[in-house]
PDB file of N, CA and C in Angstrom:
ATOM      1  N   UNK A   1     -10.245   6.960 -11.551  1.00 52.00           N
ATOM      2  CA  UNK A   1     -10.999   6.289 -10.522  1.00 52.00           C
ATOM      3  C   UNK A   1     -12.107   7.214 -10.030  1.00 52.00           C
ATOM      4  N   UNK A   2     -13.221   6.608  -9.688  1.00 70.00           N
ATOM      5  CA  UNK A   2     -14.337   7.416  -9.225  1.00 70.00           C
ATOM      6  C   UNK A   2     -14.139   7.831  -7.774  1.00 70.00           C
ATOM      7  N   UNK A   3     -14.841   8.865  -7.382  1.00 89.00           N
ATOM      8  CA  UNK A   3     -14.772   9.327  -6.004  1.00 89.00           C
ATOM      9  C   UNK A   3     -15.280   8.255  -5.050  1.00 89.00           C
ATOM     10  N   UNK A   4     -16.342   7.544  -5.447  1.00 90.00           N
ATOM     11  CA  UNK A   4     -16.884   6.481  -4.599  1.00 90.00           C
ATOM     12  C   UNK A   4     -15.840   5.385  -4.383  1.00 90.00           C
ATOM     13  N   UNK A   5     -15.128   5.050  -5.433  1.00 91.00           N
ATOM     14  CA  UNK A   5     -14.091   4.021  -5.321  1.00 91.00           C
ATOM     15  C   UNK A   5     -12.961   4.502  -4.409  1.00 91.00           C
ATOM     16  N   UNK A   6     -12.559   5.750  -4.555  1.00 93.00           N
ATOM     17  CA  UNK A   6     -11.536   6.317  -3.669  1.00 93.00           C
ATOM     18  C   UNK A   6     -11.989   6.265  -2.210  1.00 93.00           C
ATOM     19  N   UNK A   7     -13.238   6.615  -1.978  1.00 95.00           N
ATOM     20  CA  UNK A   7     -13.788   6.614  -0.619  1.00 95.00           C
ATOM     21  C   UNK A   7     -13.816   5.202  -0.044  1.00 95.00           C
ATOM     22  N   UNK A   8     -14.186   4.235  -0.877  1.00 95.00           N
ATOM     23  CA  UNK A   8     -14.217   2.839  -0.431  1.00 95.00           C
ATOM     24  C   UNK A   8     -12.829   2.374  -0.042  1.00 95.00           C
ATOM     25  N   UNK A   9     -11.843   2.616  -0.913  1.00 94.00           N
ATOM     26  CA  UNK A   9     -10.485   2.174  -0.596  1.00 94.00           C
ATOM     27  C   UNK A   9      -9.920   2.917   0.609  1.00 94.00           C
ATOM     28  N   UNK A  10     -10.245   4.180   0.771  1.00 95.00           N
ATOM     29  CA  UNK A  10      -9.780   4.928   1.947  1.00 95.00           C
ATOM     30  C   UNK A  10     -10.368   4.327   3.220  1.00 95.00           C
ATOM     31  N   UNK A  11     -11.629   3.943   3.161  1.00 96.00           N
ATOM     32  CA  UNK A  11     -12.265   3.334   4.335  1.00 96.00           C
ATOM     33  C   UNK A  11     -11.651   1.967   4.639  1.00 96.00           C
ATOM     34  N   UNK A  12     -11.321   1.213   3.593  1.00 95.00           N
ATOM     35  CA  UNK A  12     -10.744  -0.121   3.774  1.00 95.00           C
ATOM     36  C   UNK A  12      -9.263  -0.088   4.155  1.00 95.00           C
ATOM     37  N   UNK A  13      -8.635   1.080   4.063  1.00 94.00           N
ATOM     38  CA  UNK A  13      -7.198   1.190   4.316  1.00 94.00           C
ATOM     39  C   UNK A  13      -6.831   1.017   5.787  1.00 94.00           C
ATOM     40  N   UNK A  14      -7.801   1.113   6.669  1.00 96.00           N
ATOM     41  CA  UNK A  14      -7.521   1.034   8.103  1.00 96.00           C
ATOM     42  C   UNK A  14      -7.870  -0.351   8.648  1.00 96.00           C
ATOM     43  N   UNK A  15      -6.963  -0.932   9.386  1.00 95.00           N
ATOM     44  CA  UNK A  15      -7.165  -2.271   9.937  1.00 95.00           C
ATOM     45  C   UNK A  15      -8.340  -2.381  10.887  1.00 95.00           C
ATOM     46  N   UNK A  16      -8.570  -1.359  11.686  1.00 97.00           N
ATOM     47  CA  UNK A  16      -9.709  -1.377  12.607  1.00 97.00           C
ATOM     48  C   UNK A  16     -11.011  -1.434  11.823  1.00 97.00           C
ATOM     49  N   UNK A  17     -11.105  -0.630  10.771  1.00 97.00           N
ATOM     50  CA  UNK A  17     -12.335  -0.628   9.971  1.00 97.00           C
ATOM     51  C   UNK A  17     -12.536  -1.962   9.252  1.00 97.00           C
ATOM     52  N   UNK A  18     -11.442  -2.566   8.770  1.00 96.00           N
ATOM     53  CA  UNK A  18     -11.574  -3.890   8.144  1.00 96.00           C
ATOM     54  C   UNK A  18     -12.036  -4.921   9.171  1.00 96.00           C
ATOM     55  N   UNK A  19     -11.543  -4.832  10.392  1.00 96.00           N
ATOM     56  CA  UNK A  19     -11.965  -5.748  11.456  1.00 96.00           C
ATOM     57  C   UNK A  19     -13.450  -5.559  11.771  1.00 96.00           C
ATOM     58  N   UNK A  20     -13.888  -4.328  11.787  1.00 97.00           N
ATOM     59  CA  UNK A  20     -15.309  -4.051  12.031  1.00 97.00           C
ATOM     60  C   UNK A  20     -16.163  -4.677  10.934  1.00 97.00           C
ATOM     61  N   UNK A  21     -15.746  -4.508   9.684  1.00 96.00           N
ATOM     62  CA  UNK A  21     -16.495  -5.110   8.574  1.00 96.00           C
ATOM     63  C   UNK A  21     -16.550  -6.624   8.704  1.00 96.00           C
ATOM     64  N   UNK A  22     -15.440  -7.232   9.105  1.00 95.00           N
ATOM     65  CA  UNK A  22     -15.409  -8.685   9.283  1.00 95.00           C
ATOM     66  C   UNK A  22     -16.383  -9.116  10.380  1.00 95.00           C
ATOM     67  N   UNK A  23     -16.459  -8.343  11.451  1.00 96.00           N
ATOM     68  CA  UNK A  23     -17.398  -8.651  12.525  1.00 96.00           C
ATOM     69  C   UNK A  23     -18.836  -8.572  12.025  1.00 96.00           C
ATOM     70  N   UNK A  24     -19.115  -7.585  11.186  1.00 97.00           N
ATOM     71  CA  UNK A  24     -20.473  -7.381  10.693  1.00 97.00           C
ATOM     72  C   UNK A  24     -20.876  -8.401   9.631  1.00 97.00           C
ATOM     73  N   UNK A  25     -19.926  -9.188   9.140  1.00 94.00           N
ATOM     74  CA  UNK A  25     -20.268 -10.277   8.216  1.00 94.00           C
ATOM     75  C   UNK A  25     -21.215 -11.266   8.878  1.00 94.00           C
ATOM     76  N   UNK A  26     -21.060 -11.447  10.174  1.00 92.00           N
ATOM     77  CA  UNK A  26     -21.853 -12.427  10.918  1.00 92.00           C
ATOM     78  C   UNK A  26     -23.293 -11.967  11.094  1.00 92.00           C
ATOM     79  N   UNK A  27     -23.495 -10.713  11.503  1.00 95.00           N
ATOM     80  CA  UNK A  27     -24.842 -10.214  11.785  1.00 95.00           C
ATOM     81  C   UNK A  27     -24.762  -8.729  12.107  1.00 95.00           C
ATOM     82  N   UNK A  28     -25.913  -8.081  12.148  1.00 96.00           N
ATOM     83  CA  UNK A  28     -25.980  -6.698  12.602  1.00 96.00           C
ATOM     84  C   UNK A  28     -25.498  -6.656  14.049  1.00 96.00           C
ATOM     85  N   UNK A  29     -24.886  -5.520  14.419  1.00 97.00           N
ATOM     86  CA  UNK A  29     -24.382  -5.404  15.786  1.00 97.00           C
ATOM     87  C   UNK A  29     -24.677  -4.016  16.329  1.00 97.00           C
ATOM     88  N   UNK A  30     -24.915  -3.956  17.628  1.00 97.00           N
ATOM     89  CA  UNK A  30     -25.040  -2.674  18.312  1.00 97.00           C
ATOM     90  C   UNK A  30     -23.662  -2.020  18.353  1.00 97.00           C
ATOM     91  N   UNK A  31     -23.638  -0.705  18.325  1.00 97.00           N
ATOM     92  CA  UNK A  31     -22.369   0.026  18.337  1.00 97.00           C
ATOM     93  C   UNK A  31     -21.525  -0.375  19.541  1.00 97.00           C
ATOM     94  N   UNK A  32     -22.135  -0.544  20.689  1.00 96.00           N
ATOM     95  CA  UNK A  32     -21.369  -0.924  21.886  1.00 96.00           C
ATOM     96  C   UNK A  32     -20.743  -2.310  21.733  1.00 96.00           C
ATOM     97  N   UNK A  33     -21.428  -3.209  21.028  1.00 97.00           N
ATOM     98  CA  UNK A  33     -20.871  -4.540  20.782  1.00 97.00           C
ATOM     99  C   UNK A  33     -19.721  -4.478  19.776  1.00 97.00           C
ATOM    100  N   UNK A  34     -19.848  -3.592  18.804  1.00 97.00           N
ATOM    101  CA  UNK A  34     -18.762  -3.393  17.835  1.00 97.00           C
ATOM    102  C   UNK A  34     -17.519  -2.894  18.566  1.00 97.00           C
ATOM    103  N   UNK A  35     -17.710  -1.990  19.500  1.00 97.00           N
ATOM    104  CA  UNK A  35     -16.591  -1.361  20.203  1.00 97.00           C
ATOM    105  C   UNK A  35     -15.899  -2.295  21.192  1.00 97.00           C
ATOM    106  N   UNK A  36     -16.617  -3.287  21.697  1.00 96.00           N
ATOM    107  CA  UNK A  36     -16.121  -4.120  22.800  1.00 96.00           C
ATOM    108  C   UNK A  36     -14.730  -4.723  22.599  1.00 96.00           C
ATOM    109  N   UNK A  37     -14.421  -5.337  21.450  1.00 96.00           N
ATOM    110  CA  UNK A  37     -13.107  -5.980  21.345  1.00 96.00           C
ATOM    111  C   UNK A  37     -11.924  -5.029  21.136  1.00 96.00           C
ATOM    112  N   UNK A  38     -12.198  -3.766  20.936  1.00 97.00           N
ATOM    113  CA  UNK A  38     -11.129  -2.816  20.632  1.00 97.00           C
ATOM    114  C   UNK A  38     -10.721  -2.036  21.873  1.00 97.00           C
ATOM    115  N   UNK A  39      -9.429  -1.780  21.972  1.00 95.00           N
ATOM    116  CA  UNK A  39      -8.916  -1.003  23.097  1.00 95.00           C
ATOM    117  C   UNK A  39      -8.859   0.467  22.710  1.00 95.00           C
ATOM    118  N   UNK A  40     -10.042   1.034  22.503  1.00 96.00           N
ATOM    119  CA  UNK A  40     -10.155   2.463  22.192  1.00 96.00           C
ATOM    120  C   UNK A  40     -11.505   2.943  22.684  1.00 96.00           C
ATOM    121  N   UNK A  41     -11.644   4.239  22.752  1.00 95.00           N
ATOM    122  CA  UNK A  41     -12.871   4.818  23.282  1.00 95.00           C
ATOM    123  C   UNK A  41     -14.045   4.604  22.332  1.00 95.00           C
ATOM    124  N   UNK A  42     -15.235   4.706  22.866  1.00 95.00           N
ATOM    125  CA  UNK A  42     -16.444   4.620  22.048  1.00 95.00           C
ATOM    126  C   UNK A  42     -16.465   5.745  21.016  1.00 95.00           C
ATOM    127  N   UNK A  43     -15.932   6.908  21.381  1.00 96.00           N
ATOM    128  CA  UNK A  43     -15.854   8.029  20.436  1.00 96.00           C
ATOM    129  C   UNK A  43     -14.954   7.698  19.255  1.00 96.00           C
ATOM    130  N   UNK A  44     -13.848   7.011  19.505  1.00 97.00           N
ATOM    131  CA  UNK A  44     -12.937   6.618  18.425  1.00 97.00           C
ATOM    132  C   UNK A  44     -13.604   5.600  17.500  1.00 97.00           C
ATOM    133  N   UNK A  45     -14.304   4.629  18.084  1.00 97.00           N
ATOM    134  CA  UNK A  45     -15.038   3.648  17.269  1.00 97.00           C
ATOM    135  C   UNK A  45     -16.104   4.356  16.455  1.00 97.00           C
ATOM    136  N   UNK A  46     -16.752   5.316  17.055  1.00 97.00           N
ATOM    137  CA  UNK A  46     -17.794   6.074  16.359  1.00 97.00           C
ATOM    138  C   UNK A  46     -17.236   6.782  15.127  1.00 97.00           C
ATOM    139  N   UNK A  47     -16.012   7.294  15.231  1.00 97.00           N
ATOM    140  CA  UNK A  47     -15.377   7.939  14.075  1.00 97.00           C
ATOM    141  C   UNK A  47     -15.130   6.925  12.959  1.00 97.00           C
ATOM    142  N   UNK A  48     -14.676   5.734  13.330  1.00 98.00           N
ATOM    143  CA  UNK A  48     -14.475   4.675  12.339  1.00 98.00           C
ATOM    144  C   UNK A  48     -15.806   4.313  11.675  1.00 98.00           C
ATOM    145  N   UNK A  49     -16.868   4.205  12.477  1.00 98.00           N
ATOM    146  CA  UNK A  49     -18.180   3.854  11.934  1.00 98.00           C
ATOM    147  C   UNK A  49     -18.701   4.948  11.003  1.00 98.00           C
ATOM    148  N   UNK A  50     -18.417   6.187  11.324  1.00 97.00           N
ATOM    149  CA  UNK A  50     -18.826   7.298  10.456  1.00 97.00           C
ATOM    150  C   UNK A  50     -18.138   7.198   9.102  1.00 97.00           C
ATOM    151  N   UNK A  51     -16.857   6.869   9.088  1.00 97.00           N
ATOM    152  CA  UNK A  51     -16.122   6.718   7.824  1.00 97.00           C
ATOM    153  C   UNK A  51     -16.698   5.571   7.011  1.00 97.00           C
ATOM    154  N   UNK A  52     -16.997   4.448   7.673  1.00 98.00           N
ATOM    155  CA  UNK A  52     -17.586   3.310   6.969  1.00 98.00           C
ATOM    156  C   UNK A  52     -18.972   3.641   6.436  1.00 98.00           C
ATOM    157  N   UNK A  53     -19.725   4.426   7.189  1.00 97.00           N
ATOM    158  CA  UNK A  53     -21.065   4.838   6.757  1.00 97.00           C
ATOM    159  C   UNK A  53     -20.979   5.772   5.560  1.00 97.00           C
ATOM    160  N   UNK A  54     -20.090   6.738   5.611  1.00 96.00           N
ATOM    161  CA  UNK A  54     -19.928   7.674   4.481  1.00 96.00           C
ATOM    162  C   UNK A  54     -19.495   6.951   3.210  1.00 96.00           C
ATOM    163  N   UNK A  55     -18.735   5.873   3.366  1.00 96.00           N
ATOM    164  CA  UNK A  55     -18.306   5.081   2.210  1.00 96.00           C
ATOM    165  C   UNK A  55     -19.428   4.164   1.721  1.00 96.00           C
ATOM    166  N   UNK A  56     -20.508   4.081   2.491  1.00 96.00           N
ATOM    167  CA  UNK A  56     -21.621   3.227   2.116  1.00 96.00           C
ATOM    168  C   UNK A  56     -21.413   1.764   2.461  1.00 96.00           C
ATOM    169  N   UNK A  57     -20.325   1.460   3.177  1.00 97.00           N
ATOM    170  CA  UNK A  57     -20.007   0.070   3.505  1.00 97.00           C
ATOM    171  C   UNK A  57     -20.876  -0.476   4.632  1.00 97.00           C
ATOM    172  N   UNK A  58     -21.392   0.414   5.462  1.00 98.00           N
ATOM    173  CA  UNK A  58     -22.336   0.019   6.508  1.00 98.00           C
ATOM    174  C   UNK A  58     -23.456   1.045   6.563  1.00 98.00           C
ATOM    175  N   UNK A  59     -24.554   0.647   7.183  1.00 97.00           N
ATOM    176  CA  UNK A  59     -25.601   1.600   7.534  1.00 97.00           C
ATOM    177  C   UNK A  59     -25.769   1.524   9.042  1.00 97.00           C
ATOM    178  N   UNK A  60     -26.247   2.628   9.608  1.00 97.00           N
ATOM    179  CA  UNK A  60     -26.517   2.672  11.034  1.00 97.00           C
ATOM    180  C   UNK A  60     -27.967   3.099  11.208  1.00 97.00           C
ATOM    181  N   UNK A  61     -28.642   2.446  12.144  1.00 96.00           N
ATOM    182  CA  UNK A  61     -30.022   2.826  12.429  1.00 96.00           C
ATOM    183  C   UNK A  61     -30.290   2.669  13.914  1.00 96.00           C
ATOM    184  N   UNK A  62     -31.185   3.502  14.396  1.00 96.00           N
ATOM    185  CA  UNK A  62     -31.586   3.407  15.794  1.00 96.00           C
ATOM    186  C   UNK A  62     -32.763   2.460  15.901  1.00 96.00           C
ATOM    187  N   UNK A  63     -32.651   1.515  16.805  1.00 94.00           N
ATOM    188  CA  UNK A  63     -33.750   0.622  17.146  1.00 94.00           C
ATOM    189  C   UNK A  63     -33.987   0.814  18.629  1.00 94.00           C
ATOM    190  N   UNK A  64     -35.018   1.558  18.930  1.00 94.00           N
ATOM    191  CA  UNK A  64     -35.245   1.934  20.324  1.00 94.00           C
ATOM    192  C   UNK A  64     -34.162   2.895  20.759  1.00 94.00           C
ATOM    193  N   UNK A  65     -33.465   2.550  21.816  1.00 95.00           N
ATOM    194  CA  UNK A  65     -32.397   3.419  22.323  1.00 95.00           C
ATOM    195  C   UNK A  65     -31.029   2.970  21.860  1.00 95.00           C
ATOM    196  N   UNK A  66     -30.972   1.923  21.042  1.00 95.00           N
ATOM    197  CA  UNK A  66     -29.696   1.338  20.637  1.00 95.00           C
ATOM    198  C   UNK A  66     -29.429   1.625  19.162  1.00 95.00           C
ATOM    199  N   UNK A  67     -28.198   2.030  18.860  1.00 96.00           N
ATOM    200  CA  UNK A  67     -27.783   2.261  17.483  1.00 96.00           C
ATOM    201  C   UNK A  67     -27.141   0.980  16.950  1.00 96.00           C
ATOM    202  N   UNK A  68     -27.631   0.508  15.811  1.00 98.00           N
ATOM    203  CA  UNK A  68     -27.176  -0.739  15.207  1.00 98.00           C
ATOM    204  C   UNK A  68     -26.416  -0.470  13.924  1.00 98.00           C
ATOM    205  N   UNK A  69     -25.468  -1.352  13.635  1.00 98.00           N
ATOM    206  CA  UNK A  69     -24.681  -1.268  12.406  1.00 98.00           C
ATOM    207  C   UNK A  69     -24.974  -2.497  11.554  1.00 98.00           C
ATOM    208  N   UNK A  70     -25.090  -2.265  10.255  1.00 97.00           N
ATOM    209  CA  UNK A  70     -25.374  -3.352   9.323  1.00 97.00           C
ATOM    210  C   UNK A  70     -24.417  -3.251   8.146  1.00 97.00           C
ATOM    211  N   UNK A  71     -23.811  -4.366   7.764  1.00 96.00           N
ATOM    212  CA  UNK A  71     -22.921  -4.416   6.615  1.00 96.00           C
ATOM    213  C   UNK A  71     -23.723  -4.231   5.334  1.00 96.00           C
ATOM    214  N   UNK A  72     -23.177  -3.470   4.407  1.00 96.00           N
ATOM    215  CA  UNK A  72     -23.778  -3.269   3.083  1.00 96.00           C
ATOM    216  C   UNK A  72     -22.790  -3.771   2.043  1.00 96.00           C
ATOM    217  N   UNK A  73     -22.721  -5.092   1.849  1.00 90.00           N
ATOM    218  CA  UNK A  73     -21.687  -5.666   0.977  1.00 90.00           C
ATOM    219  C   UNK A  73     -21.775  -5.206  -0.477  1.00 90.00           C
ATOM    220  N   UNK A  74     -22.948  -4.824  -0.933  1.00 91.00           N
ATOM    221  CA  UNK A  74     -23.109  -4.362  -2.316  1.00 91.00           C
ATOM    222  C   UNK A  74     -22.263  -3.111  -2.582  1.00 91.00           C
ATOM    223  N   UNK A  75     -21.982  -2.344  -1.528  1.00 90.00           N
ATOM    224  CA  UNK A  75     -21.194  -1.121  -1.680  1.00 90.00           C
ATOM    225  C   UNK A  75     -19.756  -1.417  -2.110  1.00 90.00           C
ATOM    226  N   UNK A  76     -19.306  -2.646  -1.916  1.00 90.00           N
ATOM    227  CA  UNK A  76     -17.944  -3.003  -2.304  1.00 90.00           C
ATOM    228  C   UNK A  76     -17.855  -3.499  -3.743  1.00 90.00           C
ATOM    229  N   UNK A  77     -18.988  -3.606  -4.424  1.00 91.00           N
ATOM    230  CA  UNK A  77     -19.000  -4.182  -5.772  1.00 91.00           C
ATOM    231  C   UNK A  77     -18.043  -3.460  -6.721  1.00 91.00           C
ATOM    232  N   UNK A  78     -18.073  -2.131  -6.735  1.00 89.00           N
ATOM    233  CA  UNK A  78     -17.199  -1.387  -7.645  1.00 89.00           C
ATOM    234  C   UNK A  78     -15.725  -1.669  -7.351  1.00 89.00           C
ATOM    235  N   UNK A  79     -15.374  -1.736  -6.062  1.00 90.00           N
ATOM    236  CA  UNK A  79     -13.987  -2.031  -5.695  1.00 90.00           C
ATOM    237  C   UNK A  79     -13.611  -3.452  -6.095  1.00 90.00           C
ATOM    238  N   UNK A  80     -14.521  -4.379  -5.912  1.00 88.00           N
ATOM    239  CA  UNK A  80     -14.262  -5.772  -6.278  1.00 88.00           C
ATOM    240  C   UNK A  80     -14.062  -5.897  -7.782  1.00 88.00           C
ATOM    241  N   UNK A  81     -14.921  -5.248  -8.548  1.00 87.00           N
ATOM    242  CA  UNK A  81     -14.794  -5.280 -10.009  1.00 87.00           C
ATOM    243  C   UNK A  81     -13.464  -4.684 -10.430  1.00 87.00           C
ATOM    244  N   UNK A  82     -13.081  -3.573  -9.799  1.00 85.00           N
ATOM    245  CA  UNK A  82     -11.816  -2.916 -10.142  1.00 85.00           C
ATOM    246  C   UNK A  82     -10.645  -3.845  -9.847  1.00 85.00           C
ATOM    247  N   UNK A  83     -10.658  -4.482  -8.667  1.00 83.00           N
ATOM    248  CA  UNK A  83      -9.571  -5.390  -8.291  1.00 83.00           C
ATOM    249  C   UNK A  83      -9.541  -6.602  -9.218  1.00 83.00           C
ATOM    250  N   UNK A  84     -10.716  -7.150  -9.519  1.00 82.00           N
ATOM    251  CA  UNK A  84     -10.775  -8.329 -10.376  1.00 82.00           C
ATOM    252  C   UNK A  84     -10.324  -8.040 -11.802  1.00 82.00           C
ATOM    253  N   UNK A  85     -10.327  -6.774 -12.194  1.00 83.00           N
ATOM    254  CA  UNK A  85      -9.855  -6.438 -13.536  1.00 83.00           C
ATOM    255  C   UNK A  85      -8.350  -6.699 -13.675  1.00 83.00           C
ATOM    256  N   UNK A  86      -7.683  -6.865 -12.540  1.00 76.00           N
ATOM    257  CA  UNK A  86      -6.272  -7.222 -12.522  1.00 76.00           C
ATOM    258  C   UNK A  86      -6.157  -8.716 -12.256  1.00 76.00           C
ATOM    259  N   UNK A  87      -6.772  -9.517 -13.092  1.00 71.00           N
ATOM    260  CA  UNK A  87      -6.861 -10.959 -12.893  1.00 71.00           C
ATOM    261  C   UNK A  87      -5.544 -11.643 -12.605  1.00 71.00           C
ATOM    262  N   UNK A  88      -4.453 -11.103 -13.112  1.00 62.00           N
ATOM    263  CA  UNK A  88      -3.159 -11.736 -12.879  1.00 62.00           C
ATOM    264  C   UNK A  88      -2.746 -11.684 -11.415  1.00 62.00           C
ATOM    265  N   UNK A  89      -3.398 -10.871 -10.599  1.00 56.00           N
ATOM    266  CA  UNK A  89      -3.042 -10.805  -9.181  1.00 56.00           C
ATOM    267  C   UNK A  89      -3.321 -12.124  -8.476  1.00 56.00           C
ATOM    268  N   UNK A  90      -4.234 -12.915  -9.005  1.00 56.00           N
ATOM    269  CA  UNK A  90      -4.550 -14.186  -8.366  1.00 56.00           C
ATOM    270  C   UNK A  90      -3.326 -15.093  -8.290  1.00 56.00           C
ATOM    271  N   UNK A  91      -2.424 -14.966  -9.244  1.00 59.00           N
ATOM    272  CA  UNK A  91      -1.256 -15.852  -9.286  1.00 59.00           C
ATOM    273  C   UNK A  91      -0.130 -15.391  -8.363  1.00 59.00           C
ATOM    274  N   UNK A  92      -0.216 -14.181  -7.833  1.00 60.00           N
ATOM    275  CA  UNK A  92       0.849 -13.677  -6.974  1.00 60.00           C
ATOM    276  C   UNK A  92       0.820 -14.345  -5.602  1.00 60.00           C
ATOM    277  N   UNK A  93       1.986 -14.569  -5.070  1.00 68.00           N
ATOM    278  CA  UNK A  93       2.124 -15.078  -3.720  1.00 68.00           C
ATOM    279  C   UNK A  93       2.443 -13.868  -2.841  1.00 68.00           C
ATOM    280  N   UNK A  94       1.424 -13.362  -2.155  1.00 69.00           N
ATOM    281  CA  UNK A  94       1.605 -12.131  -1.392  1.00 69.00           C
ATOM    282  C   UNK A  94       2.504 -12.332  -0.176  1.00 69.00           C
ATOM    283  N   UNK A  95       2.555 -13.537   0.381  1.00 74.00           N
ATOM    284  CA  UNK A  95       3.471 -13.793   1.498  1.00 74.00           C
ATOM    285  C   UNK A  95       4.921 -13.659   1.038  1.00 74.00           C
ATOM    286  N   UNK A  96       5.223 -14.242  -0.127  1.00 76.00           N
ATOM    287  CA  UNK A  96       6.584 -14.145  -0.671  1.00 76.00           C
ATOM    288  C   UNK A  96       6.909 -12.694  -1.018  1.00 76.00           C
ATOM    289  N   UNK A  97       5.934 -11.973  -1.541  1.00 72.00           N
ATOM    290  CA  UNK A  97       6.139 -10.572  -1.889  1.00 72.00           C
ATOM    291  C   UNK A  97       6.428  -9.754  -0.629  1.00 72.00           C
ATOM    292  N   UNK A  98       5.692 -10.036   0.446  1.00 75.00           N
ATOM    293  CA  UNK A  98       5.924  -9.323   1.707  1.00 75.00           C
ATOM    294  C   UNK A  98       7.319  -9.624   2.249  1.00 75.00           C
ATOM    295  N   UNK A  99       7.739 -10.883   2.174  1.00 79.00           N
ATOM    296  CA  UNK A  99       9.077 -11.254   2.634  1.00 79.00           C
ATOM    297  C   UNK A  99      10.147 -10.539   1.807  1.00 79.00           C
ATOM    298  N   UNK A 100       9.922 -10.458   0.502  1.00 76.00           N
ATOM    299  CA  UNK A 100      10.850  -9.738  -0.379  1.00 76.00           C
ATOM    300  C   UNK A 100      10.948  -8.276   0.023  1.00 76.00           C
ATOM    301  N   UNK A 101       9.802  -7.631   0.259  1.00 77.00           N
ATOM    302  CA  UNK A 101       9.818  -6.219   0.638  1.00 77.00           C
ATOM    303  C   UNK A 101      10.524  -6.023   1.972  1.00 77.00           C
ATOM    304  N   UNK A 102      10.251  -6.901   2.933  1.00 80.00           N
ATOM    305  CA  UNK A 102      10.903  -6.793   4.238  1.00 80.00           C
ATOM    306  C   UNK A 102      12.423  -6.921   4.104  1.00 80.00           C
ATOM    307  N   UNK A 103      12.848  -7.835   3.249  1.00 81.00           N
ATOM    308  CA  UNK A 103      14.285  -8.043   3.035  1.00 81.00           C
ATOM    309  C   UNK A 103      14.901  -6.817   2.369  1.00 81.00           C
ATOM    310  N   UNK A 104      14.244  -6.315   1.340  1.00 78.00           N
ATOM    311  CA  UNK A 104      14.766  -5.182   0.593  1.00 78.00           C
ATOM    312  C   UNK A 104      14.742  -3.875   1.391  1.00 78.00           C
ATOM    313  N   UNK A 105      13.716  -3.719   2.213  1.00 78.00           N
ATOM    314  CA  UNK A 105      13.568  -2.475   2.958  1.00 78.00           C
ATOM    315  C   UNK A 105      14.181  -2.581   4.359  1.00 78.00           C
ATOM    316  N   UNK A 106      14.674  -3.764   4.696  1.00 71.00           N
ATOM    317  CA  UNK A 106      15.336  -3.930   5.986  1.00 71.00           C
ATOM    318  C   UNK A 106      14.406  -3.873   7.167  1.00 71.00           C
ATOM    319  N   UNK A 107      13.145  -4.231   6.960  1.00 56.00           N
ATOM    320  CA  UNK A 107      12.161  -4.197   8.068  1.00 56.00           C
ATOM    321  C   UNK A 107      12.196  -5.453   8.871  1.00 56.00           C
TER     322      UNK A 107
END
């Protein structure tokens, strides 16, 4: 696996970062607007945004005094291609798989 692919998956591994990406699907957002729905400090959100930026999943730019975040969906292409190479995954029922794991692991 390439380093870029590892970085992408590492960035996507966190639920907060995935939520941020989902928010940015709609439109560019100011950092303060990105932070609003989360119960964490602006500094913590900033760390998440830095990880997403380093992975190339978002870009950040200053417009006047406000820092804006923009989704860069093309950055996920390599990860999407890698996942799609496992075409048989489409047939899996992930809900049933999760229930199986919970039963087996006693969660």
